[in-house]
Coordinates of C-alpha atoms in Angstrom, one line a residue:
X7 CA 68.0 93.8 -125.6
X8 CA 70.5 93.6 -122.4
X9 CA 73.9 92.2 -123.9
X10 CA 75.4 92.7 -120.4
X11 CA 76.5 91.3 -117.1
X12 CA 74.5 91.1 -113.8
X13 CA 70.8 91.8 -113.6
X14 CA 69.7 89.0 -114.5
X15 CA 65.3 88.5 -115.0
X16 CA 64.1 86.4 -112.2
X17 CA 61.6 85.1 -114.4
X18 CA 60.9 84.8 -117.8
X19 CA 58.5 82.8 -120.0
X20 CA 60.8 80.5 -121.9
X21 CA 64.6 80.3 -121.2
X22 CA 66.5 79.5 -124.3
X23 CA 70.0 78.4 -123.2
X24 CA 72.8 78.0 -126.2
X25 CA 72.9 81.3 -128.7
X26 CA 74.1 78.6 -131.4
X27 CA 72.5 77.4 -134.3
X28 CA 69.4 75.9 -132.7
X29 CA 69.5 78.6 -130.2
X30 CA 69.5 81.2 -131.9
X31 CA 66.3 80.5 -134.3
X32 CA 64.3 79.1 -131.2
X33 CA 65.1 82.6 -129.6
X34 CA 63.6 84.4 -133.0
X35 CA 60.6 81.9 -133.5
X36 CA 59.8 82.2 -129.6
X37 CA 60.2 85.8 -129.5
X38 CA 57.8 86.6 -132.3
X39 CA 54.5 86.6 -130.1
X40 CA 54.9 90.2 -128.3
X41 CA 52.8 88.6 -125.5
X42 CA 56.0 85.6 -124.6
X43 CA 59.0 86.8 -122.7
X44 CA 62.3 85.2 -123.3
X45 CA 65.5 85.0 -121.9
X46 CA 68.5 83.5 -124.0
X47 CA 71.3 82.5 -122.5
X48 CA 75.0 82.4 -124.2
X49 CA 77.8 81.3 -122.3
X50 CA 80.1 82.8 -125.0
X51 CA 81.1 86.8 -125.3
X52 CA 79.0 89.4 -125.6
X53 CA 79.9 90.6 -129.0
X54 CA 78.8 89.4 -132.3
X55 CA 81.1 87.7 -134.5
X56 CA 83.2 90.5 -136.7
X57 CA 83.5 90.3 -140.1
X58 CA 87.1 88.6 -139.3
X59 CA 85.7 85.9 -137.4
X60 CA 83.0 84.8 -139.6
X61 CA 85.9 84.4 -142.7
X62 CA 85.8 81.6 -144.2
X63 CA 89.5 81.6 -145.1
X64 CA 90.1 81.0 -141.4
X65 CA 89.4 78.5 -138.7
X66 CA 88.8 80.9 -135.2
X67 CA 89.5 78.0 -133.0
X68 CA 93.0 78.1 -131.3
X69 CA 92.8 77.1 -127.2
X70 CA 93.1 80.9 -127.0
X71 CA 90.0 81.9 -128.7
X72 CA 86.6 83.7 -127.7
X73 CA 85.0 81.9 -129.7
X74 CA 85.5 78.2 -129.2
X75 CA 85.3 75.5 -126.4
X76 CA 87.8 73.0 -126.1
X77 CA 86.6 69.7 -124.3
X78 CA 89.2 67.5 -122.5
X79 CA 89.6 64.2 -124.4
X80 CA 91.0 61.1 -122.8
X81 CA 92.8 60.2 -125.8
X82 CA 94.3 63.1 -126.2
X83 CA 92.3 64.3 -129.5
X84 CA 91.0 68.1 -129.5
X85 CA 87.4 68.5 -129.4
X86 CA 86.2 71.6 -130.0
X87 CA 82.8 73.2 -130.2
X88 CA 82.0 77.3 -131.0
X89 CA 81.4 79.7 -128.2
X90 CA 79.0 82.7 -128.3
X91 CA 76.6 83.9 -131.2
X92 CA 76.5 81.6 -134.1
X93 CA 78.0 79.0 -131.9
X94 CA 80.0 76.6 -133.9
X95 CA 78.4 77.8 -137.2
X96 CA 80.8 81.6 -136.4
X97 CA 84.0 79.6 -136.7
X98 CA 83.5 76.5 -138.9
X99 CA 83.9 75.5 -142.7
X100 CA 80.3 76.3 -143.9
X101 CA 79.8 72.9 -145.4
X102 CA 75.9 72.8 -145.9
X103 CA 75.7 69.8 -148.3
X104 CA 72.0 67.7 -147.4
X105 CA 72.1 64.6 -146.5
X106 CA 71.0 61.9 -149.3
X107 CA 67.6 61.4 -149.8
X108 CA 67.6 57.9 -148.8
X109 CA 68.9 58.7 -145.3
X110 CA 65.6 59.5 -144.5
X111 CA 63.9 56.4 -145.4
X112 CA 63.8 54.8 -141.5
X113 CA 63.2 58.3 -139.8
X114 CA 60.0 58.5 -137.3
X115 CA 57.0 59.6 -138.4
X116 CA 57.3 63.6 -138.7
X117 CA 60.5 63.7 -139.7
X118 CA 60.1 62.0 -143.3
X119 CA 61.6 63.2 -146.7
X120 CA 58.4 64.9 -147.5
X121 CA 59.0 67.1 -144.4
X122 CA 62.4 67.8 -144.2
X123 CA 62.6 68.6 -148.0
X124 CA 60.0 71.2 -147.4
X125 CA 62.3 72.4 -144.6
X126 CA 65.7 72.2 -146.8
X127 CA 64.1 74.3 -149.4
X128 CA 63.7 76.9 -147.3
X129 CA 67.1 77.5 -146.1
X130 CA 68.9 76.4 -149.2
X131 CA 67.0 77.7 -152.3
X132 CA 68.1 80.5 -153.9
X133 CA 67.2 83.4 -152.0
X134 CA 66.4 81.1 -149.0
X135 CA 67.4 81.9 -145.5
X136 CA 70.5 80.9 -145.0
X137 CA 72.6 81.7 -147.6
X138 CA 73.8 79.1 -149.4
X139 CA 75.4 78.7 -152.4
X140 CA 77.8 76.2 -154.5
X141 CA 81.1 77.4 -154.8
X142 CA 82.0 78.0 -158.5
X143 CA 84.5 76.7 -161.0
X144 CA 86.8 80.1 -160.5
X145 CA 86.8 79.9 -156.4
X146 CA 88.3 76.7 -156.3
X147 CA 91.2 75.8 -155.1
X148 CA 94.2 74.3 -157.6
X149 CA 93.8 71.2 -155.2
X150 CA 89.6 71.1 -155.7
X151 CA 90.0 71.4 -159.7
X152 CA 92.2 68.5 -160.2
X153 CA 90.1 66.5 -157.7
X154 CA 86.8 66.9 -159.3
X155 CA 88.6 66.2 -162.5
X156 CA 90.1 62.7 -161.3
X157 CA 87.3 61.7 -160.0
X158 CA 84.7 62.7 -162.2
X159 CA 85.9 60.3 -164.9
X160 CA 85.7 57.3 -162.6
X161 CA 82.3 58.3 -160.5
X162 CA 79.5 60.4 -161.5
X163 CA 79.2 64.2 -160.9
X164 CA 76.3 65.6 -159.0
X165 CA 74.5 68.2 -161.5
X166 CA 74.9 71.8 -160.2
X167 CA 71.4 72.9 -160.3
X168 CA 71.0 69.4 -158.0
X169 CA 70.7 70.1 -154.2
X170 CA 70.8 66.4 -153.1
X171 CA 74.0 64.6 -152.8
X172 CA 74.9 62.0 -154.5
X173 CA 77.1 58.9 -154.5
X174 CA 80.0 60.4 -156.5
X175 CA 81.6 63.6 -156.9
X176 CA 79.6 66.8 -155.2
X177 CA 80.4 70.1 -154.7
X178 CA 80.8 72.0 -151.7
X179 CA 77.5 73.9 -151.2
X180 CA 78.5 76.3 -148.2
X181 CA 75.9 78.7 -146.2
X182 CA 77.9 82.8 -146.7
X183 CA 77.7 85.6 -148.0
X184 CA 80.8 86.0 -150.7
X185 CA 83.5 84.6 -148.3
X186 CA 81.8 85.3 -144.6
X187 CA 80.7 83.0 -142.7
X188 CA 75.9 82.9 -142.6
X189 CA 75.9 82.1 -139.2
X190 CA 72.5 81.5 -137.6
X191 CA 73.1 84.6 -135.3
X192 CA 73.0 86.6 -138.2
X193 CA 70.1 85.1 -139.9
X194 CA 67.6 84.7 -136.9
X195 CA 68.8 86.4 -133.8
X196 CA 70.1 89.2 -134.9
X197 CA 67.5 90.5 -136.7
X198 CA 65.2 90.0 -133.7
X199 CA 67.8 91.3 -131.2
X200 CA 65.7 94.2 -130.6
X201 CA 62.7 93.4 -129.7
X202 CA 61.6 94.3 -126.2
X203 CA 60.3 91.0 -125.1
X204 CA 63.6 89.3 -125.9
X205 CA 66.3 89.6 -123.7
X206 CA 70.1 88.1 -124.7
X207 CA 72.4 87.5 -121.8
X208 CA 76.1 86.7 -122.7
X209 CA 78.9 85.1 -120.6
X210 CA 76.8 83.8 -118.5
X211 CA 77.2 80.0 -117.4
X212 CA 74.0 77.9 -116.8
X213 CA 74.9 75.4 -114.0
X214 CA 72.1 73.1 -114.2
X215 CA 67.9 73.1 -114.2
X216 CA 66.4 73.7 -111.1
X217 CA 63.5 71.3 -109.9
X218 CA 60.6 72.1 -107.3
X219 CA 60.2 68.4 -106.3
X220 CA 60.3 66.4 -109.3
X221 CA 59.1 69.7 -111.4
X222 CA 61.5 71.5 -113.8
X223 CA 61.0 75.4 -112.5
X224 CA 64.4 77.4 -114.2
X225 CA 67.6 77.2 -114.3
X226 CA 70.4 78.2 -112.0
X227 CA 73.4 80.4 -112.6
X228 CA 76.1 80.2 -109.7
X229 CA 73.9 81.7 -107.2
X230 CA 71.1 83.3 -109.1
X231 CA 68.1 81.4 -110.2
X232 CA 65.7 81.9 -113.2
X233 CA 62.6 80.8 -112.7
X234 CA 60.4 80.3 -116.0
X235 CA 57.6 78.0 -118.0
X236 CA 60.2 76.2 -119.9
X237 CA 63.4 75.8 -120.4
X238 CA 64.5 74.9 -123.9
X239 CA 68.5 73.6 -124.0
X240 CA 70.3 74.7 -127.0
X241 CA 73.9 74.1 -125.7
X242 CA 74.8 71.1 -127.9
X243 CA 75.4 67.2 -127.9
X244 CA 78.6 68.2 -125.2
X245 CA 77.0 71.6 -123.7
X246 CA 73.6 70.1 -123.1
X247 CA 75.3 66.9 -121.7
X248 CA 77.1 68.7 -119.0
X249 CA 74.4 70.8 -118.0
X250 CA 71.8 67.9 -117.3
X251 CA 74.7 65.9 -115.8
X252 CA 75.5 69.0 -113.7
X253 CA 71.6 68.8 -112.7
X254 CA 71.6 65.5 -112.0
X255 CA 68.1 64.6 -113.0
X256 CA 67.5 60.8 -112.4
X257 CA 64.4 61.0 -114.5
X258 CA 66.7 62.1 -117.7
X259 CA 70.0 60.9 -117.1
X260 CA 70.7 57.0 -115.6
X261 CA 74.1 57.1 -114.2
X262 CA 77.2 60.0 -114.9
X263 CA 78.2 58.5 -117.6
X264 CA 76.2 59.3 -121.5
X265 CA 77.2 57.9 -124.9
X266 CA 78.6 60.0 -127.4
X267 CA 79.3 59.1 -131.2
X268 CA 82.2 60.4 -133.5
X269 CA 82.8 60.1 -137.3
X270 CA 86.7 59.2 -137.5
X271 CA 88.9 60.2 -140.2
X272 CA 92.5 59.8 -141.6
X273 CA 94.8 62.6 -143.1
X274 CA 96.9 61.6 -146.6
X275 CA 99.0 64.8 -146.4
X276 CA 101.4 66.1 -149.2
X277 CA 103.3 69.2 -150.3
X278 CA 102.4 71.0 -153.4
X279 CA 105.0 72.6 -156.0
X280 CA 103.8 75.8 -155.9
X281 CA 101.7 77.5 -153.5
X282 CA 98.7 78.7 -154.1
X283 CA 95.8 81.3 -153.3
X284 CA 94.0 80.6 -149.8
X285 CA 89.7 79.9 -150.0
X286 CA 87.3 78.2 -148.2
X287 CA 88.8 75.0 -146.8
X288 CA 86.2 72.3 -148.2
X289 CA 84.6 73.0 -151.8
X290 CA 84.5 69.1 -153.1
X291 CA 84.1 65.5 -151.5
X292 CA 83.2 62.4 -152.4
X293 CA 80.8 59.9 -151.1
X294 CA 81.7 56.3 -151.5
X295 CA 78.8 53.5 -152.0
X296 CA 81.2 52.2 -148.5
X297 CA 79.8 54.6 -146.9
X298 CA 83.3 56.9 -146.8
X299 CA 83.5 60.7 -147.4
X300 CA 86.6 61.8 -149.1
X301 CA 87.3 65.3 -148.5
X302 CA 89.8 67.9 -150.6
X303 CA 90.8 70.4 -148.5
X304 CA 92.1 72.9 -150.6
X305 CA 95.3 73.7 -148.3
X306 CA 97.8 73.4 -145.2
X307 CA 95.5 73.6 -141.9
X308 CA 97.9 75.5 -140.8
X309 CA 96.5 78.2 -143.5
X310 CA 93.5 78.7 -141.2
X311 CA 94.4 77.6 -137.6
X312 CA 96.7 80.1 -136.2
X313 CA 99.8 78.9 -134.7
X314 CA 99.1 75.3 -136.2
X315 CA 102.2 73.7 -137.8
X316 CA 102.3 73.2 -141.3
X317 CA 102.4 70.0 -142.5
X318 CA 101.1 70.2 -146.2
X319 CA 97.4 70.2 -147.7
X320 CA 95.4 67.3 -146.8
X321 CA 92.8 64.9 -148.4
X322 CA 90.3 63.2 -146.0
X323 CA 89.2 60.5 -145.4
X324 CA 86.0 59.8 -143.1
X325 CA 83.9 56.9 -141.4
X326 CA 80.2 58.2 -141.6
X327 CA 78.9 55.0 -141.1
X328 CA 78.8 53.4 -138.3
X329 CA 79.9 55.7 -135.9
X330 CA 82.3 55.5 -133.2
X331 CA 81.0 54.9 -130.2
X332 CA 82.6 57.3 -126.8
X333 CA 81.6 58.4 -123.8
X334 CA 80.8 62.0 -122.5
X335 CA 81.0 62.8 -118.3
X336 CA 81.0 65.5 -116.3
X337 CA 84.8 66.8 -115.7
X338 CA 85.6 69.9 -113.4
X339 CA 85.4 72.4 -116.2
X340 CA 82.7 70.5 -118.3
X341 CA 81.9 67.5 -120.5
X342 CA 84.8 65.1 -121.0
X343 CA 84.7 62.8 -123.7
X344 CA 86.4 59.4 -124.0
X345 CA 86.1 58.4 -127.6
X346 CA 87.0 54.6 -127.9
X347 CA 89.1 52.8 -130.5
X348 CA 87.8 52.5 -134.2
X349 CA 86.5 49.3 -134.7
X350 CA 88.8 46.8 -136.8
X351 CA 86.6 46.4 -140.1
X352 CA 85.6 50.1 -139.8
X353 CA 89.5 50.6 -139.9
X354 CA 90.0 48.2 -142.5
X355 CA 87.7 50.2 -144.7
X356 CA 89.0 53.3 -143.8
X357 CA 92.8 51.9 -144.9
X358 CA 91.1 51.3 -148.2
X359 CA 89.9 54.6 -148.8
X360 CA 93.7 56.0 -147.9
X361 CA 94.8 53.8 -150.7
X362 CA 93.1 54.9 -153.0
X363 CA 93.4 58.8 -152.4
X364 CA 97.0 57.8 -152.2
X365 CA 96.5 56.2 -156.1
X366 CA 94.8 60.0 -156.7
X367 CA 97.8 62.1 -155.7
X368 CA 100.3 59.8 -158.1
X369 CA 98.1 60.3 -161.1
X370 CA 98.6 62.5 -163.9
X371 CA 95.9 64.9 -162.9
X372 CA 98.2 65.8 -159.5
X373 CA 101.4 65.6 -161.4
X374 CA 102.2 69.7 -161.6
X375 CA 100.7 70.0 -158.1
X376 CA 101.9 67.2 -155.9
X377 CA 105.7 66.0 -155.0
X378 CA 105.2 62.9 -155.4
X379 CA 108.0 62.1 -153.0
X380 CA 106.1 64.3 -149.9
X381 CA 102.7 62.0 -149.9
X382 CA 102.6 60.3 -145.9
X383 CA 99.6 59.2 -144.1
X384 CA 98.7 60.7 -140.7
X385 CA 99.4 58.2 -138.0
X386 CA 96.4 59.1 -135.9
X387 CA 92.8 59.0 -136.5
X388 CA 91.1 61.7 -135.6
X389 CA 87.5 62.9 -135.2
X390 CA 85.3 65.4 -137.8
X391 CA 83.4 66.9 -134.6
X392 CA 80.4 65.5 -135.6
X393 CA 79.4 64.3 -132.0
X394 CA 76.1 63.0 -131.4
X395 CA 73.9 60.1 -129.5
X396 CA 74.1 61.6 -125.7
X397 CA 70.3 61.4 -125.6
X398 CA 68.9 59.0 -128.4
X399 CA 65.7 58.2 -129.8
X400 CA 64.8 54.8 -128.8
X401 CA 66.6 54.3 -125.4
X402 CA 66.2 57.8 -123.9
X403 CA 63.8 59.9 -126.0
X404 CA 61.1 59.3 -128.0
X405 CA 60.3 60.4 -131.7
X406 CA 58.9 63.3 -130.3
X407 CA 61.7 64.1 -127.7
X408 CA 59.7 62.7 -124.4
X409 CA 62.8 61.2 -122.4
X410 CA 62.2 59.4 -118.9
X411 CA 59.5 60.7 -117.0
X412 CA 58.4 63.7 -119.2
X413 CA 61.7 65.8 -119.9
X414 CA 62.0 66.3 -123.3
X415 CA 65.5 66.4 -125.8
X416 CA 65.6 67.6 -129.8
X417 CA 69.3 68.1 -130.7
X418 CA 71.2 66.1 -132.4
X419 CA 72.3 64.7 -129.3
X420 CA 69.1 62.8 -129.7
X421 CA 70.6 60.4 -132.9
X422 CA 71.0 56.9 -132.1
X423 CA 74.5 56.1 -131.6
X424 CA 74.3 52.9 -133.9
X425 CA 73.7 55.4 -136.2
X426 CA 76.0 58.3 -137.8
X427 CA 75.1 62.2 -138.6
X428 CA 74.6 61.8 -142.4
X429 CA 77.3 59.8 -143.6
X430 CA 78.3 61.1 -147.4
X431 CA 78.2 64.7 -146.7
X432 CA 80.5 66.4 -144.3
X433 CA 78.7 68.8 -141.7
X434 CA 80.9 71.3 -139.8
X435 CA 82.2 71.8 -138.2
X436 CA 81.7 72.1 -136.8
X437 CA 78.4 71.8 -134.5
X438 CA 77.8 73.6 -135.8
X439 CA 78.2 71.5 -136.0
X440 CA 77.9 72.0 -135.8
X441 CA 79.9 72.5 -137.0
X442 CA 79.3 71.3 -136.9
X443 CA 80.1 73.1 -137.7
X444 CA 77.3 74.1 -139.4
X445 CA 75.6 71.5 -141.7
X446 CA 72.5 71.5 -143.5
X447 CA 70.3 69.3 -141.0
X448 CA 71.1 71.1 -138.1
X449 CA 69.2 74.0 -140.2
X450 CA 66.5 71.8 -140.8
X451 CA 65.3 73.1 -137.4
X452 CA 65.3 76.6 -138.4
X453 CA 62.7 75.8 -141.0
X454 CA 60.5 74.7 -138.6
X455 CA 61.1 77.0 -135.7
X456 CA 60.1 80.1 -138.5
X457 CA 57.4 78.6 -140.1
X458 CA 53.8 77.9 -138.5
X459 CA 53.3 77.5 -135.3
X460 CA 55.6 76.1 -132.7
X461 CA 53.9 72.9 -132.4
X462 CA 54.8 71.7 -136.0
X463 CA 57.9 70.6 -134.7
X464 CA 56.9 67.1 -133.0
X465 CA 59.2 67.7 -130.3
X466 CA 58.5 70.9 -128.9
X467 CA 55.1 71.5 -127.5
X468 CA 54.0 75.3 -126.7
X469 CA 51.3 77.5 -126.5
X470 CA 51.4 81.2 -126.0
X471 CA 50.6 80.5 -122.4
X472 CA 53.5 78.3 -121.1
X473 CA 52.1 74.9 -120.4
X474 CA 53.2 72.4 -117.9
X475 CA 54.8 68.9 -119.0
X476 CA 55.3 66.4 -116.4
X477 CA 58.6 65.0 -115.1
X478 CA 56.9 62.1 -113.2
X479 CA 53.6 61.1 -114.8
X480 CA 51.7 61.9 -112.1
X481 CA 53.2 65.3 -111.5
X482 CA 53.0 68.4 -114.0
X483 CA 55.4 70.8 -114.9
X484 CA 57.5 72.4 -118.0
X485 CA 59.3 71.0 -120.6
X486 CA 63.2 70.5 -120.5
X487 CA 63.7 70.4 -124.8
X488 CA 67.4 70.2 -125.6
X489 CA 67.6 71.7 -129.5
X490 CA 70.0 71.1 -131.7
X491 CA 70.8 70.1 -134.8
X492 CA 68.0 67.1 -135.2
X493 CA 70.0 65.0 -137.2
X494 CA 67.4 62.5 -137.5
X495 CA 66.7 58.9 -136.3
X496 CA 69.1 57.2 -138.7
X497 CA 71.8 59.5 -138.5
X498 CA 72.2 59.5 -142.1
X499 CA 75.6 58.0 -143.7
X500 CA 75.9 60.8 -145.4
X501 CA 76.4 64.5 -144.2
X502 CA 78.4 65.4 -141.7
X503 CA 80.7 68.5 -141.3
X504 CA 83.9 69.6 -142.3
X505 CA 86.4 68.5 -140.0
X506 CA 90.1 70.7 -139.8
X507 CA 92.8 68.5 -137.4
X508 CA 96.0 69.9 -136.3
X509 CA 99.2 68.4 -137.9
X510 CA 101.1 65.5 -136.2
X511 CA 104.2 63.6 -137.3
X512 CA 103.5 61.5 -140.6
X513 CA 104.7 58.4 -142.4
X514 CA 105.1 57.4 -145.6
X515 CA 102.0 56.9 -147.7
X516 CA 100.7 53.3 -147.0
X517 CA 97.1 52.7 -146.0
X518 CA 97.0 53.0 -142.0
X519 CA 95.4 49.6 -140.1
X520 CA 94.6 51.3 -136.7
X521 CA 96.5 53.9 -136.0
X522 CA 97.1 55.3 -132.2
X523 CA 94.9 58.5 -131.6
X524 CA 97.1 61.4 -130.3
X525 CA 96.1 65.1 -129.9
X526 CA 94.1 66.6 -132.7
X527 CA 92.3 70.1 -133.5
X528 CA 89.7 69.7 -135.7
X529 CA 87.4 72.9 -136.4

């Protein structure tokens, strides 16, 4: 394995380029047949995540970190994606709740219940691949206790042995090991970090693909050029964006300008009489029958974001359905996004949720926690970094992936921006998210990137001998696949990530009409 600078192969069989969560399991599942060479490609640091990065008791994503991206916004808001092995799932809030069951219900054929259940049970089961567990009744936060406990007697309670969210009250399932971080660098690459037919490259920044008349051939870095059989791009909805904008691929991309889609949200913050002990930042939500995600954070961001102000804890509330709709084009350091204003009914819902976590705080289960004087609602609404829609199904791919002309897409860049990443269940941030980060349907592609061979995932075609794809119908040559998290067709209403957003000036607790976007962090 060469972790290192310069040197780079001149050719390779596959070229993997992302070391995130897609990334990193195409690079294992790719690597597996001794006779396939592959080159992944990470534009992040050459270093895995330490034991202090991966904490879940802290949010890695200051503008000063290794490990994070920050993408201009026009609005001000922070956009942030992870950087380097694990990508977003190395620094975000290891929500991995599914989505419903019914989110599946208009998917394309291939990507139905039946499948992706088969997929979740992998990752999530006990013992399965990733990680995950439900946080218990002693980790919770003081915040998380009295939640459940206000909410439980007015909405049911998902049963703990249940891994399908529900509408009502559900605990945080979270992808770790005790309180670090599973990231998908350690669960798939890293274990296959040695083998001699995979070679990882770190900070190094792909500029674009390179054609041989209307053929995809590699990829090019500054001046050095890849040449390969495929090129598979794992650098996310924003990463992936730049990179074919960059390339400027008329086939692929119509214009500079691509859509991207946001779940918004509004802060209700408040102080707390006491302090109390720092965990994970999301172990309990609720999903409305609206279509809203209500999330507990169990403390001050501040608490994980270093050099954050604090403001007080925070409660949630999120848009998972529709989206809202932005733009992503190609600024001098990268993707810039332009995320428009929240639609008026989708605010008007939004003020209702705020109202009633509002209600929440003032009740007696919050009475020995909350100051009742210190609730205010954040002026701004910010995003959850769920991004998605810069190469949908429909309009620019197919159900399979096939976009204009033969080059192919499967991230969750792919998602239809009339619909949203799984509405009722946060998904990280964070990204991964991921998170993204990291949530549970961006590991749906894990499942089928380990299990049988490559082609059972409808998007990707590949044979041990790299086979060419056409660009232009009449003209053969490899695949461009763009993997991420493949949040499916519908973009559930359900799951998303958990968002973190850096404090701003409050005001008193009223339910917010449309408030002004200003600068925000979320994790």
């Amino acid at each position: 394995m060469d972790m290192g600078h310069g040197g780079l192969p001149r050719t390779a069989d596959v070229v993997v380029v992302g070391a995130g969560s897609a990334g990193c399991v195409l690079a294992e599942r790719l690597s597996r047949d001794p006779a396939r060479s592959v080159l992944l490609l990470e534009r992040g640091p050459a270093r895995w995540p330490s034991d202090a990065v991966r904490d879940l008791r802290t949010l890695p994503i200051t503008a000063d970190s290794a490990y994070a991206v920050h993408h201009p916004e026009a609005t001000g808001l922070g956009v942030v994606r992870g950087s380097g092995f694990g990508g977003s799932s190395a620094v975000n809030g290891g929500y991995f709740l599914r989505w419903h069951a019914d989110d599946f219900a208009d998917w394309p054929t291939g990507w139905g219940l039946d499948e992706v259940a088969t997929a979740y049970d992998e990752l999530d089961r006990p013992g399965g691949t990733m990680g995950v567990s439900a946080f218990g009744d002693d980790e919770l936060s003081d915040a998380a206790l009295r939640f459940e406990a206000y909410w439980g007697q007015r909405m049911p309670i998902r049963p703990p042995d249940d891994p399908w969210p529900i509408v009502g009250v559900n605990r945080v399932r979270s992808n770790r090991a005790g309180m670090l971080r599973m990231t998908a660098a350690e669960a798939y690459l890293r274990p296959a970090a040695r083998r001699p037919n995979l070679v990882i490259r770190a900070a190094e920044q792909v500029d674009g693909v390179v054609t041989s008349g209307r053929v995809v051939s590699g990829v090019r870095l500054g001046d050095d050029v890849v040449d390969c059989g495929e090129v598979v791009l794992c650098a996310g909805t924003l990463g992936t964006a730049a990179i074919l904008l960059r390339s400027g691929l008329d086939t692929v991309i119509a214009g500079d300008v691509l859509t991207v889609v946001e779940h918004r949200e509004v802060l209700v913050h408040y102080r707390t009489r006491a302090r109390g002990s720092r965990t994970a930042l999301l172990q309990s939500v609720v999903h409305t029958d609206d279509d809203l995600e209500i999330r507990c954070y169990s403390a001050d961001l501040a608490d994980y974001i270093d050099g954050l102000a604090p403001v007080g804890p925070a409660v949630g509330v999120a848009a998972m359905r529709p989206g809202t709709p932005g733009t992503v084009r190609l600024g001098a350091t990268g993707a810039e996004v332009d995320l428009s204003v929240v639609a008026a009914d989708v605010a008007d819902r939004m003020a209702n949720g705020v109202a009633a976590v509002v209600g929440m705080l003032g009740s007696s289960e919050f009475g020995d926690l909350v100051d009742e004087r210190s609730v205010t609602v954040d002026p701004v609404i910010r995003t959850s970094q769920h991004a998605w829609g810069s190469m949908p199904m429909g309009s620019r791919t197919d159900p399979r992936g096939g976009g204009r002309g033969g080059a192919r897409a499967a991230h969750r860049g792919r998602l239809d921006p009339a619909f949203t990443g799984s509405q009722r269940s946060s998904r990280n941030h964070h990204d991964g998210g991921v998170p993204d980060r990291g949530p549970a349907h961006r590991w749906v592609v894990t499942k089928w990137c380990r299990t049988g061979p490559l082609r059972s995932m409808p998007w990707l075609h590949h044979s041990t001998t790299p086979r060419s794809v056409p660009i232009s119908a009449a003209a053969p040559g490899p695949v461009i696949s763009a993997i991420s998290p493949p949040t499916a067709a519908r973009s559930s209403r359900r799951s998303g990530s958990s968002s973190t957003a850096t404090g701003s000036p409050s005001t008193p607790a009223s339910p917010p009409r449309r408030p002004t976007p200003s600068h925000a962090m979320p994790g």
